Coordinates of N, CA and C and ligand atoms in Angstrom, one line a residue:
M1444 N 0.8 -1.2 0.0 CA 0.0 0.0 0.0 C 0.9 1.2 0.0
Q1445 N 0.6 2.2 -0.8 CA 1.3 3.4 -1.0 C 0.7 4.5 -0.1
S1446 N 1.5 5.4 0.3 CA 1.0 6.6 1.0 C 0.1 7.4 0.1
E1447 N -0.7 8.2 0.7 CA -1.7 9.0 -0.1 C -1.1 10.0 -1.1
Q1448 N 0.0 10.6 -0.6 CA 0.6 11.6 -1.5 C 1.5 10.9 -2.5
S1449 N 1.7 11.5 -3.7 CA 2.6 10.8 -4.7 C 4.0 10.9 -4.2
V1450 N 4.8 9.9 -4.7 CA 6.2 9.9 -4.3 C 6.9 11.2 -4.7
E1451 N 6.5 11.8 -5.9 CA 7.1 13.1 -6.3 C 6.9 14.2 -5.3
S1452 N 5.6 14.3 -4.8 CA 5.3 15.4 -4.0 C 6.0 15.2 -2.6
V1453 N 6.1 14.0 -2.1 CA 6.8 13.8 -0.9 C 8.3 14.1 -1.0
V1454 N 8.9 13.7 -2.1 CA 10.3 14.0 -2.3 C 10.5 15.5 -2.4
R1455 N 9.6 16.2 -3.1 CA 9.7 17.7 -3.2 C 9.6 18.3 -1.8
N1456 N 8.7 17.8 -1.0 CA 8.5 18.3 0.4 C 9.8 18.1 1.2
F1457 N 10.5 17.0 1.0 CA 11.7 16.8 1.7 C 12.8 17.7 1.2
Q1458 N 12.8 18.0 -0.1 CA 13.8 18.9 -0.6 C 13.6 20.3 0.0
Q1459 N 12.3 20.7 0.2 CA 12.1 22.0 0.8 C 12.5 22.0 2.3
E1460 N 12.1 20.9 2.9 CA 12.4 20.8 4.4 C 13.9 20.8 4.6
L1461 N 14.7 20.2 3.7 CA 16.2 20.1 3.9 C 17.0 21.3 3.3
S1462 N 16.3 22.1 2.5 CA 17.1 23.2 1.9 C 17.5 24.1 3.0
G1463 N 18.8 24.5 2.8 CA 19.4 25.4 3.8 C 19.9 24.7 5.1
T1464 N 19.7 23.4 5.1 CA 20.3 22.6 6.2 C 21.6 21.9 5.7
N1465 N 22.3 21.2 6.6 CA 23.5 20.5 6.3 C 23.2 19.0 6.0
C1466 N 21.9 18.7 5.9 CA 21.4 17.3 5.8 C 20.9 17.0 4.5
R1467 N 21.2 15.8 4.0 CA 20.7 15.3 2.8 C 19.8 14.0 3.0
L1468 N 19.0 13.7 2.0 CA 18.1 12.6 2.1 C 18.6 11.4 1.3
V1469 N 18.7 10.3 2.0 CA 18.8 9.0 1.3 C 17.5 8.3 1.2
A1470 N 16.9 8.2 0.0 CA 15.6 7.5 -0.1 C 15.8 6.0 -0.1
V1471 N 15.2 5.4 1.0 CA 15.4 4.0 1.2 C 14.3 3.2 0.4
S1472 N 14.8 2.6 -0.7 CA 13.8 2.0 -1.7 C 13.6 0.5 -1.6
K1473 N 14.2 -0.1 -0.5 CA 14.1 -1.6 -0.4 C 12.7 -2.0 -0.5
T1474 N 12.5 -3.1 -1.2 CA 11.2 -3.8 -1.4 C 10.3 -3.0 -2.4
H1475 N 10.7 -1.8 -2.8 CA 9.8 -1.1 -3.7 C 10.3 -1.2 -5.2
P1476 N 9.4 -1.2 -6.1 CA 9.7 -1.4 -7.5 C 10.5 -0.3 -8.2
V1477 N 11.2 -0.6 -9.3 CA 12.0 0.5 -9.9 C 11.1 1.6 -10.4
E1478 N 9.8 1.3 -10.7 CA 8.9 2.4 -11.2 C 8.8 3.5 -10.1
L1479 N 8.7 3.1 -8.9 CA 8.6 4.1 -7.8 C 9.9 4.8 -7.6
I1480 N 11.0 4.1 -7.7 CA 12.3 4.7 -7.6 C 12.5 5.8 -8.7
Q1481 N 12.0 5.4 -9.9 CA 12.1 6.4 -11.0 C 11.3 7.6 -10.7
Q1482 N 10.2 7.5 -10.1 CA 9.3 8.6 -9.8 C 10.1 9.6 -8.8
A1483 N 10.7 9.0 -7.9 CA 11.5 9.8 -6.9 C 12.7 10.5 -7.7
Y1484 N 13.3 9.7 -8.5 CA 14.4 10.3 -9.4 C 13.9 11.5 -10.2
D1485 N 12.8 11.3 -10.8 CA 12.2 12.3 -11.7 C 11.9 13.6 -10.9
A1486 N 11.7 13.4 -9.6 CA 11.4 14.6 -8.7 C 12.8 15.2 -8.3
G1487 N 13.9 14.6 -8.7 CA 15.2 15.2 -8.4 C 16.0 14.4 -7.3
Q1488 N 15.4 13.3 -6.8 CA 16.2 12.6 -5.8 C 17.3 11.8 -6.5
R1489 N 18.5 11.8 -5.9 CA 19.7 11.1 -6.4 C 20.3 10.1 -5.5
L1490 N 20.1 10.2 -4.2 CA 20.7 9.3 -3.2 C 19.6 8.2 -2.9
F1491 N 19.9 7.0 -3.1 CA 19.0 5.9 -2.8 C 19.7 4.8 -1.9
G1492 N 19.0 4.2 -1.0 CA 19.5 3.2 -0.1 C 18.8 1.9 -0.3
E1493 N 19.6 0.8 -0.3 CA 19.0 -0.5 -0.3 C 19.8 -1.3 0.8
N1494 N 19.1 -2.4 1.3 CA 19.8 -3.1 2.4 C 20.2 -4.5 2.0
R1495 N 19.8 -4.9 0.8 CA 20.2 -6.3 0.4 C 20.9 -6.2 -1.0
V1496 N 22.0 -7.0 -1.0 CA 22.9 -7.0 -2.2 C 22.1 -7.5 -3.4
Q1497 N 21.4 -8.6 -3.3 CA 20.7 -9.1 -4.4 C 19.7 -8.2 -5.0
E1498 N 19.0 -7.5 -4.1 CA 18.0 -6.6 -4.6 C 18.6 -5.3 -5.3
L1499 N 19.7 -4.9 -4.7 CA 20.4 -3.7 -5.2 C 21.0 -4.0 -6.6
T1500 N 21.6 -5.2 -6.8 CA 22.2 -5.5 -8.1 C 21.2 -5.8 -9.1
A1501 N 20.0 -6.2 -8.7 CA 18.9 -6.4 -9.7 C 18.3 -5.0 -10.1
K1502 N 18.2 -4.1 -9.3 CA 17.6 -2.8 -9.6 C 18.6 -1.8 -10.3
Q1503 N 19.8 -1.8 -9.9 CA 20.8 -0.8 -10.4 C 20.8 -0.7 -11.9
P1504 N 20.9 -1.8 -12.7 CA 21.0 -1.6 -14.1 C 19.7 -1.1 -14.8
A1505 N 18.6 -1.1 -14.1 CA 17.3 -0.7 -14.6 C 17.0 0.8 -14.4
L1506 N 18.0 1.5 -13.7 CA 17.7 2.8 -13.3 C 18.9 3.7 -13.7
P1507 N 18.7 5.1 -13.7 CA 19.7 6.0 -14.2 C 21.1 5.8 -13.6
A1508 N 22.1 6.0 -14.4 CA 23.5 5.7 -13.9 C 24.0 6.7 -12.9
D1509 N 23.4 7.9 -12.9 CA 23.9 8.9 -11.9 C 23.3 8.8 -10.5
I1510 N 22.5 7.8 -10.3 CA 22.1 7.5 -8.9 C 23.3 7.2 -8.0
E1511 N 23.3 7.8 -6.8 CA 24.3 7.4 -5.8 C 23.7 6.3 -4.9
W1512 N 24.1 5.1 -5.1 CA 23.6 4.0 -4.3 C 24.3 3.8 -3.0
H1513 N 23.5 3.8 -2.0 CA 24.1 3.5 -0.6 C 23.6 2.2 -0.1
L1514 N 24.5 1.3 0.2 CA 24.2 0.1 0.9 C 24.1 0.3 2.4
I1515 N 22.9 0.1 2.9 CA 22.7 0.4 4.3 C 22.4 -0.8 5.2
G1516 N 22.4 -2.0 4.6 CA 22.2 -3.2 5.4 C 23.5 -4.0 5.7
H1517 N 23.4 -4.9 6.6 CA 24.5 -5.8 7.0 C 25.1 -6.4 5.7
L1518 N 26.4 -6.4 5.6 CA 27.0 -6.8 4.3 C 28.0 -8.0 4.7
Q1519 N 27.8 -9.1 4.0 CA 28.7 -10.2 4.2 C 29.9 -10.0 3.3
T1520 N 31.1 -10.4 3.7 CA 32.3 -10.1 2.9 C 32.3 -10.8 1.6
N1521 N 31.7 -11.9 1.5 CA 31.7 -12.6 0.2 C 30.7 -12.0 -0.8
K1522 N 30.0 -11.0 -0.4 CA 29.1 -10.3 -1.4 C 29.6 -8.9 -1.8
V1523 N 30.7 -8.5 -1.2 CA 31.2 -7.1 -1.6 C 31.4 -7.0 -3.1
K1524 N 32.0 -8.1 -3.7 CA 32.4 -8.1 -5.1 C 31.2 -7.7 -6.0
F1525 N 30.0 -8.0 -5.6 CA 28.8 -7.8 -6.5 C 28.4 -6.3 -6.5
V1526 N 28.7 -5.6 -5.5 CA 28.4 -4.2 -5.5 C 29.5 -3.2 -5.8
A1527 N 30.8 -3.7 -5.6 CA 31.9 -2.9 -5.8 C 32.0 -2.1 -7.1
P1528 N 31.5 -2.7 -8.2 CA 31.6 -2.0 -9.5 C 30.8 -0.7 -9.6
F1529 N 29.8 -0.5 -8.7 CA 29.0 0.6 -8.9 C 28.5 1.3 -7.6
V1530 N 28.6 0.7 -6.4 CA 28.1 1.3 -5.2 C 28.8 2.6 -4.9
H1531 N 28.1 3.6 -4.4 CA 28.7 4.9 -4.1 C 29.2 4.8 -2.6
T1532 N 28.4 4.4 -1.7 CA 28.7 4.4 -0.3 C 28.2 3.1 0.4
I1533 N 29.1 2.5 1.2 CA 28.7 1.4 2.0 C 28.6 2.0 3.5
Q1534 N 27.4 2.1 3.9 CA 27.1 2.7 5.3 C 27.3 1.7 6.4
S1535 N 27.4 0.5 6.1 CA 27.3 -0.5 7.2 C 28.6 -1.3 7.5
I1536 N 29.7 -0.5 7.5 CA 31.0 -1.2 7.8 C 31.1 -1.4 9.3
D1537 N 31.2 -2.7 9.7 CA 31.1 -3.0 11.1 C 32.2 -4.0 11.5
S1538 N 33.2 -4.2 10.6 CA 34.4 -5.0 11.0 C 35.6 -4.7 10.1
L1539 N 36.8 -5.0 10.6 CA 38.0 -4.8 9.9 C 38.0 -5.7 8.6
K1540 N 37.5 -6.9 8.8 CA 37.5 -7.8 7.7 C 36.7 -7.3 6.5
L1541 N 35.5 -6.7 6.9 CA 34.7 -6.2 5.8 C 35.3 -5.0 5.2
L1542 N 35.9 -4.1 6.0 CA 36.5 -2.9 5.4 C 37.7 -3.3 4.5
L1543 N 38.5 -4.3 4.9 CA 39.6 -4.6 4.0 C 39.2 -5.3 2.7
E1544 N 38.0 -6.0 2.8 CA 37.5 -6.6 1.6 C 36.9 -5.6 0.7
I1545 N 36.3 -4.5 1.2 CA 35.8 -3.4 0.4 C 37.0 -2.8 -0.3
E1546 N 38.1 -2.6 0.4 CA 39.4 -2.0 -0.1 C 39.8 -2.9 -1.3
R1547 N 39.8 -4.2 -1.1 CA 40.3 -5.1 -2.1 C 39.5 -5.1 -3.4
Q1548 N 38.2 -5.1 -3.2 CA 37.2 -5.2 -4.3 C 37.1 -3.8 -5.0
A1549 N 37.3 -2.7 -4.3 CA 37.3 -1.4 -4.9 C 38.5 -1.3 -5.8
A1550 N 39.7 -1.8 -5.3 CA 40.9 -1.7 -6.1 C 40.7 -2.5 -7.4
R1551 N 40.1 -3.7 -7.2 CA 39.9 -4.5 -8.4 C 39.1 -3.9 -9.5
A1552 N 38.1 -3.1 -9.0 CA 37.1 -2.4 -9.8 C 37.7 -1.1 -10.3
G1553 N 38.9 -0.7 -9.8 CA 39.5 0.6 -10.2 C 38.7 1.8 -9.7
R1554 N 38.1 1.6 -8.5 CA 37.2 2.7 -8.0 C 37.6 3.1 -6.5
V1555 N 37.0 4.2 -6.1 CA 37.1 4.6 -4.7 C 35.6 4.5 -4.2
I1556 N 35.4 3.7 -3.1 CA 34.1 3.6 -2.5 C 34.1 4.4 -1.2
Q1557 N 33.0 5.1 -1.0 CA 32.9 5.8 0.3 C 32.3 4.9 1.3
G1558 N 32.9 5.0 2.5 CA 32.4 4.1 3.6 C 32.0 4.9 4.9
L1559 N 31.1 4.4 5.6 CA 30.7 4.9 6.9 C 30.9 3.7 7.9
L1560 N 31.4 4.1 9.1 CA 31.5 3.1 10.1 C 30.2 3.0 10.9
Q1561 N 29.6 1.8 10.9 CA 28.3 1.6 11.6 C 28.5 1.3 13.1
F1562 N 27.9 2.1 13.9 CA 28.0 2.0 15.4 C 26.7 1.4 16.0
H1563 N 26.9 0.7 17.1 CA 25.8 0.2 17.8 C 25.3 1.2 18.8
I1564 N 24.1 1.8 18.6 CA 23.6 2.8 19.5 C 22.3 2.5 20.1
A1565 N 21.6 1.5 19.6 CA 20.3 1.1 20.1 C 20.5 0.2 21.4
D1566 N 19.4 0.1 22.2 CA 19.4 -0.8 23.3 C 18.9 -2.1 22.9
E1567 N 18.9 -2.4 21.6 CA 18.5 -3.7 21.2 C 19.7 -4.6 20.8
E1568 N 19.7 -5.8 21.3 CA 20.8 -6.7 21.1 C 21.1 -7.0 19.6
T1569 N 20.0 -7.1 18.8 CA 20.1 -7.6 17.5 C 20.8 -6.7 16.5
K1570 N 21.0 -5.5 16.8 CA 21.5 -4.6 15.8 C 23.0 -4.6 15.7
F1571 N 23.5 -4.6 14.4 CA 24.9 -4.7 14.2 C 25.5 -3.4 14.5
G1572 N 26.8 -3.4 14.7 CA 27.6 -2.1 14.8 C 28.7 -2.2 15.8
L1573 N 29.6 -1.3 15.6 CA 30.9 -1.2 16.4 C 30.6 -0.4 17.7
S1574 N 31.5 -0.7 18.7 CA 31.7 0.2 19.8 C 32.8 1.2 19.5
L1575 N 32.9 2.3 20.3 CA 34.0 3.2 20.0 C 35.4 2.6 20.1
P1576 N 35.7 1.8 21.1 CA 37.0 1.2 21.1 C 37.3 0.2 19.9
E1577 N 36.2 -0.5 19.5 CA 36.4 -1.4 18.3 C 36.7 -0.5 17.1
A1578 N 36.0 0.6 17.0 CA 36.2 1.5 15.8 C 37.7 2.0 15.8
E1579 N 38.1 2.4 17.0 CA 39.5 2.9 17.1 C 40.5 1.9 16.7
A1580 N 40.3 0.6 17.2 CA 41.3 -0.4 16.9 C 41.2 -0.7 15.4
L1581 N 40.0 -0.7 14.8 CA 39.9 -0.9 13.4 C 40.6 0.1 12.6
L1582 N 40.5 1.4 13.0 CA 41.1 2.5 12.2 C 42.6 2.4 12.3
Q1583 N 43.1 2.1 13.5 CA 44.6 2.0 13.7 C 45.2 1.0 12.7
E1584 N 44.5 -0.1 12.6 CA 44.9 -1.2 11.7 C 44.8 -0.8 10.3
A1585 N 43.6 -0.3 9.9 CA 43.2 -0.2 8.5 C 43.7 1.1 7.8
L1586 N 43.7 2.2 8.5 CA 43.9 3.5 7.9 C 45.1 3.5 7.0
P1587 N 46.3 3.0 7.4 CA 47.4 3.1 6.5 C 47.3 2.3 5.2
Q1588 N 46.3 1.3 5.2 CA 46.2 0.5 4.0 C 45.1 1.0 3.1
L1589 N 44.4 2.0 3.4 CA 43.2 2.3 2.6 C 43.6 3.3 1.5
Q1590 N 43.4 2.8 0.3 CA 43.6 3.7 -0.9 C 42.3 3.7 -1.8
H1591 N 41.4 2.8 -1.6 CA 40.2 2.7 -2.4 C 38.9 2.8 -1.6
V1592 N 39.1 3.0 -0.4 CA 37.9 3.3 0.5 C 38.2 4.7 1.1
R1593 N 37.2 5.6 0.9 CA 37.3 6.9 1.6 C 36.3 6.9 2.7
L1594 N 36.8 6.8 3.9 CA 36.0 6.8 5.1 C 35.4 8.2 5.3
A1595 N 34.1 8.3 5.4 CA 33.4 9.6 5.3 C 32.6 9.9 6.6
G1596 N 32.6 9.0 7.5 CA 31.8 9.3 8.7 C 31.2 8.1 9.4
V1597 N 30.1 8.3 10.0 CA 29.5 7.2 10.9 C 28.0 7.1 10.6
M1598 N 27.5 5.9 11.0 CA 26.1 5.6 10.8 C 25.6 4.8 12.0
G1599 N 24.3 5.0 12.3 CA 23.7 4.3 13.4 C 22.2 4.2 13.3
I1600 N 21.7 3.1 13.9 CA 20.3 2.8 13.8 C 19.8 2.9 15.3
A1601 N 18.9 3.9 15.5 CA 18.4 4.1 16.9 C 17.4 3.0 17.3
T1602 N 17.1 2.9 18.5 CA 16.1 2.0 19.0 C 14.7 2.3 18.4
N1603 N 14.0 1.3 18.1 CA 12.6 1.5 17.6 C 11.7 1.8 18.8
T1604 N 11.6 3.1 19.1 CA 10.8 3.6 20.2 C 10.2 4.9 20.0
D1605 N 9.2 5.3 20.7 CA 8.6 6.6 20.6 C 9.2 7.6 21.7
D1606 N 10.1 7.0 22.5 CA 10.7 7.8 23.6 C 11.7 8.8 23.1
E1607 N 11.2 10.1 23.0 CA 12.0 11.1 22.3 C 13.3 11.3 23.0
S1608 N 13.3 11.3 24.4 CA 14.6 11.6 25.1 C 15.6 10.4 24.9
Q1609 N 15.1 9.2 24.8 CA 16.0 8.1 24.5 C 16.6 8.2 23.1
L1610 N 15.7 8.6 22.1 CA 16.2 8.8 20.7 C 17.3 9.9 20.7
R1611 N 17.0 11.0 21.3 CA 18.0 12.1 21.3 C 19.3 11.6 22.0
Q1612 N 19.2 10.9 23.0 CA 20.4 10.4 23.7 C 21.2 9.5 22.7
E1613 N 20.5 8.6 22.0 CA 21.3 7.8 21.1 C 21.9 8.5 19.9
F1614 N 21.1 9.5 19.4 CA 21.7 10.3 18.3 C 22.9 11.1 18.8
R1615 N 22.8 11.6 20.1 CA 23.9 12.4 20.7 C 25.1 11.5 20.8
T1616 N 24.9 10.2 21.3 CA 26.0 9.3 21.4 C 26.7 9.1 20.1
L1617 N 26.0 8.9 19.0 CA 26.6 8.7 17.7 C 27.4 10.0 17.3
R1618 N 26.8 11.1 17.5 CA 27.5 12.4 17.1 C 28.8 12.5 18.0
G1619 N 28.7 12.1 19.2 CA 29.9 12.1 20.0 C 31.0 11.2 19.5
Y1620 N 30.6 10.0 19.0 CA 31.6 9.1 18.4 C 32.2 9.8 17.2
F1621 N 31.3 10.4 16.4 CA 31.8 11.1 15.2 C 32.9 12.1 15.6
E1622 N 32.5 13.0 16.6 CA 33.5 14.1 17.0 C 34.8 13.5 17.4
Q1623 N 34.7 12.4 18.2 CA 36.0 11.8 18.7 C 36.9 11.3 17.6
L1624 N 36.2 10.6 16.7 CA 37.0 10.0 15.6 C 37.6 11.1 14.7
K1625 N 36.7 12.1 14.5 CA 37.2 13.3 13.7 C 38.4 13.9 14.3
A1626 N 38.4 14.1 15.6 CA 39.5 14.8 16.3 C 40.8 13.9 16.3
S1627 N 40.6 12.6 16.5 CA 41.7 11.7 16.6 C 42.4 11.2 15.3
Y1628 N 41.5 11.1 14.3 CA 42.0 10.4 13.1 C 41.8 11.2 11.8
F1629 N 40.9 12.2 11.8 CA 40.5 12.8 10.6 C 40.5 14.3 10.7
A1630 N 41.3 14.9 11.6 CA 41.3 16.3 11.9 C 41.5 17.1 10.6
D1631 N 42.4 16.6 9.7 CA 42.7 17.4 8.5 C 41.9 16.9 7.3
D1632 N 41.0 16.1 7.5 CA 40.2 15.5 6.4 C 38.8 16.0 6.3
T1633 N 38.6 17.0 5.4 CA 37.3 17.6 5.3 C 36.2 16.6 4.8
G1634 N 36.7 15.5 4.2 CA 35.8 14.5 3.7 C 35.2 13.6 4.8
F1635 N 35.7 13.7 6.0 CA 35.1 13.0 7.1 C 34.1 13.9 7.7
R1636 N 32.8 13.7 7.3 CA 31.8 14.8 7.6 C 30.4 14.2 7.7
E1637 N 30.2 12.9 7.6 CA 28.8 12.4 7.5 C 28.4 11.7 8.8
I1638 N 27.2 12.1 9.3 CA 26.6 11.4 10.4 C 25.2 10.9 9.9
S1639 N 25.1 9.6 9.6 CA 23.9 9.0 9.0 C 23.0 8.5 10.1
M1640 N 22.0 9.3 10.4 CA 21.0 8.8 11.4 C 19.7 9.5 11.2
G1641 N 18.6 8.8 11.6 CA 17.3 9.3 11.4 C 16.6 8.5 10.3
M1642 N 15.3 8.0 10.6 CA 14.5 7.3 9.7 C 13.1 7.9 9.6
S1643 N 12.2 7.3 9.0 CA 10.9 7.9 8.8 C 10.3 8.5 10.1
S1644 N 10.4 7.7 11.1 CA 9.7 8.1 12.4 C 10.4 9.1 13.2
D1645 N 11.8 9.3 13.0 CA 12.5 10.1 13.9 C 13.5 11.0 13.2
Y1646 N 13.3 11.3 11.9 CA 14.4 12.0 11.2 C 14.4 13.5 11.7
R1647 N 13.3 14.1 12.1 CA 13.3 15.5 12.5 C 14.2 15.6 13.8
L1648 N 14.1 14.7 14.7 CA 14.9 14.7 15.9 C 16.4 14.5 15.5
A1649 N 16.6 13.6 14.6 CA 18.0 13.3 14.1 C 18.6 14.6 13.5
I1650 N 17.9 15.3 12.7 CA 18.4 16.5 12.1 C 18.8 17.5 13.2
E1651 N 17.9 17.7 14.2 CA 18.2 18.6 15.3 C 19.4 18.2 16.0
E1652 N 19.7 16.9 16.1 CA 20.9 16.4 16.8 C 22.1 16.3 15.9
G1653 N 22.0 16.8 14.6 CA 23.2 16.9 13.8 C 23.4 15.9 12.6
S1654 N 22.3 15.2 12.3 CA 22.4 14.3 11.2 C 22.7 15.0 9.9
T1655 N 23.6 14.4 9.1 CA 23.8 14.9 7.7 C 23.3 14.0 6.6
L1656 N 22.8 12.8 7.0 CA 22.2 11.9 6.0 C 21.0 11.3 6.8
I1657 N 19.8 11.6 6.4 CA 18.7 10.8 6.9 C 18.3 9.7 5.9
R1658 N 17.9 8.6 6.5 CA 17.6 7.4 5.6 C 16.1 7.1 5.8
V1659 N 15.3 7.6 4.8 CA 13.9 7.6 4.9 C 13.3 6.7 3.8
G1660 N 12.5 5.7 4.3 CA 11.8 4.7 3.4 C 10.4 4.9 3.4
S1661 N 9.7 4.4 4.4 CA 8.2 4.3 4.3 C 7.5 5.7 4.2
A1662 N 8.1 6.7 4.7 CA 7.5 8.1 4.6 C 7.5 8.6 3.2
I1663 N 8.3 8.0 2.3 CA 8.3 8.3 0.9 C 7.6 7.4 0.1
F1664 N 7.9 6.1 0.2 CA 7.3 5.0 -0.7 C 6.1 4.3 -0.1
G1665 N 5.7 4.6 1.1 CA 4.6 3.9 1.7 C 5.1 2.7 2.4
H1666 N 4.1 1.9 3.0 CA 4.5 0.7 3.7 C 5.1 -0.3 2.8
R1667 N 6.1 -1.0 3.4 CA 6.7 -2.1 2.7 C 5.7 -3.3 2.7
A1668 N 5.7 -4.0 1.5 CA 4.7 -5.1 1.3 C 5.1 -6.3 2.2
Y1669 N 6.4 -6.4 2.5 CA 6.8 -7.5 3.4 C 7.9 -6.9 4.3
P1670 N 8.1 -7.5 5.5 CA 9.1 -6.9 6.4 C 10.5 -7.3 6.0
T1671 N 11.4 -6.4 6.2 CA 12.8 -6.8 6.0 C 13.6 -6.5 7.3
P1672 N 14.6 -7.2 7.5 CA 15.4 -6.9 8.7 C 16.1 -5.5 8.6
T1673 N 16.0 -4.7 9.6 CA 16.6 -3.4 9.5 C 18.0 -3.5 10.1
A1674 N 18.8 -4.3 9.4 CA 20.1 -4.6 9.9 C 21.0 -3.4 9.7
Ligands
LIG3149 C1 14.7 0.3 6.2 C2 15.8 1.1 6.7 C3 15.6 2.5 6.9 C4 14.3 3.2 6.5 O1 13.3 2.9 7.4 P1 11.9 3.6 7.4 O2 11.4 3.5 8.7 O3 11.1 3.0 6.3 O4 12.2 5.1 7.0 C5 16.7 3.2 7.4 N1 17.8 2.6 7.7 C6 18.1 1.3 7.6 C7 19.4 0.8 8.0 C8 17.0 0.5 7.1 O5 17.3 -0.8 7.0

């Protein structure tokens, strides 16, 4: 079931809401057909997010080449090679092994892939993501080796709750991680600047707390026909 407003008009409303802010919209198109994605594209949307490799590689060839595809779901190392030829950003880097495989596959493809480090900020056990010490250990090991991955910031998935103060707390935690990594490892790197947080139900709070990339699905494309893991 689609929302009552057209995809085009919702996308235009987001463009208005975000104009003059430091925040951009990633339209999360998982489970939705290429026709709806094309409608969002026609309204000017260029950043799209998918959480499954198989779905992403099926849709990408059917859509305009200048879309910036963001992979936002948990990624297994053995699947990196399928997205390396075209993916713009992998938002879900949560291990050294994955990061080094992205480096390897991006080099093979002759590309530079943008990456975000995914942090665990929710109070739910099931969500993937690094702790700050894990991220620091990962960076110390990996940074000297990276030539085909441009680390651009952090990503987190907040708890699925209506509790506004808890959500703000989690967004602030992620922003704090960003600031610490920026100061310790990326002080001279203007490209380290993204804080990906906020979804359909909480993106306004996330923007207030400093989000630079909101990941919005159902508020644009309507309810998903079947549930997907929000890994
Ligand atoms: C599905 C998904 C979203 C979008 O969720 P909505 O509630 O539909 O806006 C954002 N981030 C991730 C990681 C997701 O998997």
